[in-house]
GROMACS .gro file of C-alpha atoms in nm:
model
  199
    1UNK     CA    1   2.218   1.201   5.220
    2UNK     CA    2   2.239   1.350   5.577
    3UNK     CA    3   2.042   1.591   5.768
    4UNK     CA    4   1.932   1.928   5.613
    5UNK     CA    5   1.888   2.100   5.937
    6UNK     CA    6   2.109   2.032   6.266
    7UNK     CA    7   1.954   1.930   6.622
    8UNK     CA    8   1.648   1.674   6.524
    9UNK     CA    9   1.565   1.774   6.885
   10UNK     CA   10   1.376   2.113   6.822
   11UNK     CA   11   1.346   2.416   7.002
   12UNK     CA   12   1.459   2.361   7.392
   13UNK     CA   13   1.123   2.416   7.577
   14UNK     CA   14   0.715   2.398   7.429
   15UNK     CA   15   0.574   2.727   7.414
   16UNK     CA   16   0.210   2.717   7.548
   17UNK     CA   17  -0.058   2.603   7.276
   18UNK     CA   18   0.173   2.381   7.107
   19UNK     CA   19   0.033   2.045   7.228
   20UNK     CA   20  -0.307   2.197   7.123
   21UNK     CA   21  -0.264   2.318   6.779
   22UNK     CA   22  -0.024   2.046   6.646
   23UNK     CA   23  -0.206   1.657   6.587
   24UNK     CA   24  -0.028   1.390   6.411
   25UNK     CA   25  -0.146   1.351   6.085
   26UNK     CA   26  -0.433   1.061   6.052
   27UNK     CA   27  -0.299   1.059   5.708
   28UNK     CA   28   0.078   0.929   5.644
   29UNK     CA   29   0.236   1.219   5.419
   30UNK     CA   30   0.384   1.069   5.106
   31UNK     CA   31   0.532   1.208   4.814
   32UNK     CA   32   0.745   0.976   4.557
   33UNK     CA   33   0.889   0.635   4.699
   34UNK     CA   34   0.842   0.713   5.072
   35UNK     CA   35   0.577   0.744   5.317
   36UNK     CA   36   0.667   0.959   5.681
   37UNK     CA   37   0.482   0.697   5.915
   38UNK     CA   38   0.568   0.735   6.305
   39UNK     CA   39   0.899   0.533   6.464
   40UNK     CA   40   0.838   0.176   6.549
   41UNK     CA   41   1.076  -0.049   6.793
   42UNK     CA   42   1.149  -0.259   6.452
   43UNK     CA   43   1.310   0.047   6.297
   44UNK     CA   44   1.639  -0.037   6.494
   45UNK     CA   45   1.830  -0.141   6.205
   46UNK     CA   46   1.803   0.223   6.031
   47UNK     CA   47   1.880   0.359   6.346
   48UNK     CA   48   2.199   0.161   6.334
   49UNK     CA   49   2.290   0.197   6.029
   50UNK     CA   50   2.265   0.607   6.085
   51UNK     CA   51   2.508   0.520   6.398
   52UNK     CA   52   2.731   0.421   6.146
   53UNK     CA   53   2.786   0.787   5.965
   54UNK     CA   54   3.000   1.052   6.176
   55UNK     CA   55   2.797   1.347   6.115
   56UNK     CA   56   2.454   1.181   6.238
   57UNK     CA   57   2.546   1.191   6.578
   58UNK     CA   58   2.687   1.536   6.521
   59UNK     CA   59   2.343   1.693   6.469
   60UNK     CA   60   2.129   1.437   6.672
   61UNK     CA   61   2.076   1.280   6.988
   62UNK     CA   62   2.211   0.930   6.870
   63UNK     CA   63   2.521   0.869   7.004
   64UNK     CA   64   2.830   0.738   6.729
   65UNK     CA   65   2.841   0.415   6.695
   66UNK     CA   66   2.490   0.324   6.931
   67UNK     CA   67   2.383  -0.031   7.037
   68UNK     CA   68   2.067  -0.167   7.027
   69UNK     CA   69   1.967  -0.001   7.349
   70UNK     CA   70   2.086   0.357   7.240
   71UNK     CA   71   1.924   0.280   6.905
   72UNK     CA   72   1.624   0.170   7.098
   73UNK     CA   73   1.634   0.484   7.337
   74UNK     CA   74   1.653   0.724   7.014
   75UNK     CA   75   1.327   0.580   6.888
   76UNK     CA   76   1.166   0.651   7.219
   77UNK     CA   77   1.276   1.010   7.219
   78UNK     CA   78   1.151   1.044   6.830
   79UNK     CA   79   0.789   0.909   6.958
   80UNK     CA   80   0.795   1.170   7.227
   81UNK     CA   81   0.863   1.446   7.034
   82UNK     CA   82   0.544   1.570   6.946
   83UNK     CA   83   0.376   1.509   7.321
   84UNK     CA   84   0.656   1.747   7.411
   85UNK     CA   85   0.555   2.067   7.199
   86UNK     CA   86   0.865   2.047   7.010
   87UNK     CA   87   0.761   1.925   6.646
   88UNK     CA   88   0.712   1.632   6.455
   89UNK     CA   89   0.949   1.308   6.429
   90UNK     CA   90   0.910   1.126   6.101
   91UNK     CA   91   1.027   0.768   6.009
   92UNK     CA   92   1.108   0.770   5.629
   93UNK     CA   93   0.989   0.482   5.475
   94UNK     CA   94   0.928   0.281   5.147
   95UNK     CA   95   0.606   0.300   5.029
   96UNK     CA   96   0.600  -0.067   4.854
   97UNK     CA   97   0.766  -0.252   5.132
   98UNK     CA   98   0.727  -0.003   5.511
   99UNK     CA   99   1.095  -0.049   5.495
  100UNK     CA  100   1.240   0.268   5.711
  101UNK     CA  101   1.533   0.430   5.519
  102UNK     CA  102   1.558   0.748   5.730
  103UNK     CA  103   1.440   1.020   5.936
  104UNK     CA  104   1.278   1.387   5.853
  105UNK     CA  105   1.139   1.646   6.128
  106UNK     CA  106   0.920   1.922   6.159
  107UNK     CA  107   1.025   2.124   6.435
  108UNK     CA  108   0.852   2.421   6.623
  109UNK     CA  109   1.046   2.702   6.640
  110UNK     CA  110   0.821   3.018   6.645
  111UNK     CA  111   0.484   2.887   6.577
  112UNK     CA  112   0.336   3.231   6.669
  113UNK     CA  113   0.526   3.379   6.370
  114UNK     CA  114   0.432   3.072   6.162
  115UNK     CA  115   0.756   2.934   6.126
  116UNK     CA  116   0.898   2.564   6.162
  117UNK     CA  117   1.243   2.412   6.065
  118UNK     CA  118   1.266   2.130   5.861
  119UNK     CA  119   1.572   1.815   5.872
  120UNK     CA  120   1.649   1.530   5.715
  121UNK     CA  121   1.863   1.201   5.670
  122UNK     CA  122   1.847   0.893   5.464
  123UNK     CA  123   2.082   0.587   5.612
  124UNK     CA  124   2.384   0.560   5.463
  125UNK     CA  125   2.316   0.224   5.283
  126UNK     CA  126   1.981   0.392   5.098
  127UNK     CA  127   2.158   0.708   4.970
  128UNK     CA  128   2.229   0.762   4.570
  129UNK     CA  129   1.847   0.683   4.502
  130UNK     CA  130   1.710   1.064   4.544
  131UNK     CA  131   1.503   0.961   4.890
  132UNK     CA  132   1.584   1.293   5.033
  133UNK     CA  133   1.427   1.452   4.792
  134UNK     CA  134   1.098   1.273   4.842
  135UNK     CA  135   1.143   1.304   5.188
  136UNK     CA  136   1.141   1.656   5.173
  137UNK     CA  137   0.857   1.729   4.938
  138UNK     CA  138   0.613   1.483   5.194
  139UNK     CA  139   0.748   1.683   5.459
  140UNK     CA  140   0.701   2.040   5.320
  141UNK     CA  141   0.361   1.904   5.162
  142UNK     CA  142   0.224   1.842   5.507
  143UNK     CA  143   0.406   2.186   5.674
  144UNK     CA  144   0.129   2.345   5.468
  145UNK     CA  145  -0.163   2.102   5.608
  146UNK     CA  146  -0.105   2.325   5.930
  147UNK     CA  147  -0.274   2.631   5.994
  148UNK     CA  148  -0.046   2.771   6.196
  149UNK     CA  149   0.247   2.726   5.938
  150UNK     CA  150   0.362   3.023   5.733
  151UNK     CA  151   0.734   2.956   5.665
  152UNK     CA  152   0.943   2.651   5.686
  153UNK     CA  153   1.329   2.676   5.716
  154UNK     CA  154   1.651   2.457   5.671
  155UNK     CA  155   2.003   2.543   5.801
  156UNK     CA  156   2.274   2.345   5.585
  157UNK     CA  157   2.644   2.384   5.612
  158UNK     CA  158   2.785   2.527   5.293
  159UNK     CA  159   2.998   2.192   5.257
  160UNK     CA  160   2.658   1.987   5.227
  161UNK     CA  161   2.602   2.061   4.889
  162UNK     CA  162   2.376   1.769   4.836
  163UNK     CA  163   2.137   1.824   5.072
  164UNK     CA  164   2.182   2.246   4.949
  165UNK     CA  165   2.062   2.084   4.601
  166UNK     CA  166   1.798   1.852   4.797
  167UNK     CA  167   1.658   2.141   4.957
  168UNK     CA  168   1.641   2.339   4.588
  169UNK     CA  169   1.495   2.081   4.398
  170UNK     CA  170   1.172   2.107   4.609
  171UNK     CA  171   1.154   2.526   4.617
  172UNK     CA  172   1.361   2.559   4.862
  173UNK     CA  173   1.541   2.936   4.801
  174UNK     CA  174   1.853   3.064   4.976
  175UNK     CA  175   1.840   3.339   5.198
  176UNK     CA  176   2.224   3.374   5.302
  177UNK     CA  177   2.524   3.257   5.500
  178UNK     CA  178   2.479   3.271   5.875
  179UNK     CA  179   2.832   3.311   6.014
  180UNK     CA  180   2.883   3.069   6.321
  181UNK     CA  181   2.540   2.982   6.321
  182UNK     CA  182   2.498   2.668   6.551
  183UNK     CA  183   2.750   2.511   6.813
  184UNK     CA  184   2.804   2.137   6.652
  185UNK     CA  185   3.081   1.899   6.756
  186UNK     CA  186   3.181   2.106   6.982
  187UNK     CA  187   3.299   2.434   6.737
  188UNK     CA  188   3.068   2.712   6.596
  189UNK     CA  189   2.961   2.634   6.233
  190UNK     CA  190   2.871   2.842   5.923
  191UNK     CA  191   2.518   2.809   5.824
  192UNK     CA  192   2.308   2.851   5.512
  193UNK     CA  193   1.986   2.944   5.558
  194UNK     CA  194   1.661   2.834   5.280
  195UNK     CA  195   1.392   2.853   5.340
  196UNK     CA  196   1.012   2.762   5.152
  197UNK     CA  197   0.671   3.041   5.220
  198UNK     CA  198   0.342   2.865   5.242
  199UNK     CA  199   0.214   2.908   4.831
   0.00000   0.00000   0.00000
């Protein structure tokens, strides 16, 4: 399963009164098989294994085929992200065992209109067992923990169409195509854009 939204990186500068209305949860979101726990040092082997796919690096910071100190590096940025104003970098894990399996962020995009975008990626040796989905429903469950969140939104390419059905599964509702949406790899790409309202 790979990413639901492009750019884990978020929106390119904090607004002011980010850092003070966003707190990591003191409570590890969890919905399913998996827990969204901060990144750890001894995550590197998911971080390899996501090296491995070519469209990870497409719509992340991790460079294609990283080593242990651009795996290590990644993890460093994900711990930072929040400090930063930009959103919330989540290390999917296994409930029964801590094992991490993937990645899933909350990212600030207008949080004085109430609205955050939403990503996603399970490694490539952990996908066929529906952990995206659970990903997503911890990580929509705890959009609505915030205050300031009204709307969350994904941005899939139209080819994706199992992360399109991820997204659906947990109330996710299409809202259109966005023609040459986001720059990726270097060309424009087509965009569909779900998105989930606060119940």
């Amino acid at each position: 399963m790979k990413r639901g939204g492009p750019r884990e990186s978020g929106a390119d500068t904090a607004a002011d009164g980010r850092r003070s209305v966003l707190t990591w949860p003191a409570v590890p979101p969890v919905a399913g098989r998996v827990r969204l726990r901060e990144f750890r040092n001894d995550d590197l082997a998911l971080v390899l294994d996501l090296a491995t796919d070519p469209y990870v690096p497409v719509i992340s910071t991790l460079p294609a085929g990283a080593d242990d100190a651009d795996a290590l590096a990644y993890i460093e940025r994900q711990q930072g992200r929040l400090a930063e104003g930009r959103g919330f970098s989540f290390c999917v894990s296994l409930t029964d065992t801590d094992e991490a399996v993937g990645t899933a962020g909350l990212w600030v995009d207008d949080i004085g209109h109430g609205r955050f975008r939403a990503g996603y990626t399970v490694a490539p040796s952990w996908r066929g067992r529906g952990l995206a989905t659970d990903a997503l429903r911890a990580l929509t469950s705890f959009a609505w923990t915030l205050e300031v969140a009204h709307r969350v939104e994904l941005y899939v390419e139209p080819w994706n169409t199992v992360s399109l059905a991820v997204a659906e599964r947990n109330g996710y509702l299409r809202e259109g195509l966005l023609r040459d949406h986001h720059r990726l790899g270097g060309e424009w790409r087509d965009m569909v854009l779900l998105a989930a309202v606060r119940p």
